[in-house]
Amino acid sequence: MKAKHLLITLGLTGLLSLSLSAAAELVVGVSVSATGPAAALGAPQRNAASIMPTTIAGEPVKVIILDDGSDPNVASRNARNLVESQADVILGGSTVSNALAITEIAVEAKTPLIGMSPAKVADATKAQWVFPVAQDNTLMAAALIEHMVAKGVKRLGIIGFADPYGDDWLKAVQDSAQQHDIALTTIEKYNRSDTSVNSQVVKLIASRPDAVLILASGTPAALPHIALSERGFTGQIYQTHGAAGAEFLKAGGKAVEGGVFVIGPLLINDLLPEEAATKATATAFIQSYSDAFGPTSISTFAGHVYDAWALLEQAVPQAKAAGEPGTEAFRVALRDALEKTTEVKGVHGVYNMSATDHFGHDERARYVVQVKNGTFELVE
């Protein structure tokens, strides 16, 4: 997928338009957190959307990119604006909370939503319109628990976001930990915008866990990691795939050395064998993104946009058989086609979706790594 791009900034509203022509047929709406507490996630997604190919499966594309400022209310308004702009598909939001806000509007308008976060929609009728490209938390939690079992962890402390991302991860961890007789010593929560978690960390350490798992994403995930290190916690500290990235490593510095993460394959592409399922697609994406934004800019979150494009490459031709872009018939057919995704190789894994699985990932989408000398290394 070789990127060609034309970027136009309109006013101060955060609206960006990318198009092959004024009469572009396929409208892709994007709402991400380019600013605010989740900017470490959304800014790379905005960047990636700005350099995606100007056609999808041969169809001219118009891309509308909006910044939600990490605010679910703004994400909801953005979704409404995108629907009014006749978006055929929406990509967003960067956080689970924002993705859930967008879902309400997308479902109402019968518009497929390709999620940029691991948001799970409880209502089955609504969930049929949502296709997250981020890995399912349940899949990723299992990998961390397997590592804990191998290291003899029996008592686990938890600190995570007081939001749907933290809540879904907590459920996944509780289920998996119970199966392996790992006791949760205490569960603490904090907000993305908090500047201190000292009281929570004191309680964590007092509960005498063998290890602590931080259920957070972006640079705010570094806050409890640093606090644990400063207070002399010597047990293993674990992080989720939502935290992994250069911005986190920069924010955490030496305090996050030794931290164990579960991550997707994109950030460790150079460590993977040539036969790895994601190797070729990730190499191509890394090259195009680095050319546009610098050799050290690659982000797992930017990769979500690339994978969304890959899904659309397979789905759009099938949808066109039912109707033209801009029509409800096309949007419904696009939803149906996304649900039938088979063997689409992205940078985060190989997607195979069904009516009961809109994530579509398997074990090829996860790796366990440890921070060593400021970078990620595979755990043997």
PDB file of C-alpha atoms in Angstrom, residues 25 56 94 109 167 174 180 184 221 229 240 246 253 279 288-289 292 320 364 369:
ATOM      1  CA  GLU A  25     -16.962   8.857  -4.377  1.00  0.00           C
ATOM      2  CA  ILE A  56      -9.374   2.189  -2.043  1.00  0.00           C
ATOM      3  CA  SER A  94      -8.623   6.629  19.796  1.00  0.00           C
ATOM      4  CA  ALA A 109     -26.974   6.141  10.727  1.00  0.00           C
ATOM      5  CA  ASP A 167     -12.782  -1.746  33.071  1.00  0.00           C
ATOM      6  CA  GLN A 174      -9.866 -11.255  36.470  1.00  0.00           C
ATOM      7  CA  HIS A 180      -4.533 -19.806  36.961  1.00  0.00           C
ATOM      8  CA  LEU A 184      -5.687  -9.974  42.997  1.00  0.00           C
ATOM      9  CA  ALA A 221       0.353   4.760  31.689  1.00  0.00           C
ATOM     10  CA  SER A 229       9.788   2.643  40.870  1.00  0.00           C
ATOM     11  CA  THR A 240      -0.864  -3.395  28.267  1.00  0.00           C
ATOM     12  CA  ALA A 246       8.112   5.643  21.902  1.00  0.00           C
ATOM     13  CA  GLY A 253      12.705   6.978  31.122  1.00  0.00           C
ATOM     14  CA  LYS A 279       6.438  -8.712   8.235  1.00  0.00           C
ATOM     15  CA  SER A 288       5.947   5.196   4.191  1.00  0.00           C
ATOM     16  CA  TYR A 289       5.224   6.568   7.667  1.00  0.00           C
ATOM     17  CA  ALA A 292       6.536  11.357   6.016  1.00  0.00           C
ATOM     18  CA  LYS A 320     -20.113  -1.975  -4.552  1.00  0.00           C
ATOM     19  CA  ARG A 364      -0.132 -13.817  15.574  1.00  0.00           C
ATOM     20  CA  VAL A 369       8.384  -7.909  25.372  1.00  0.00           C
TER      21      VAL A 369
END
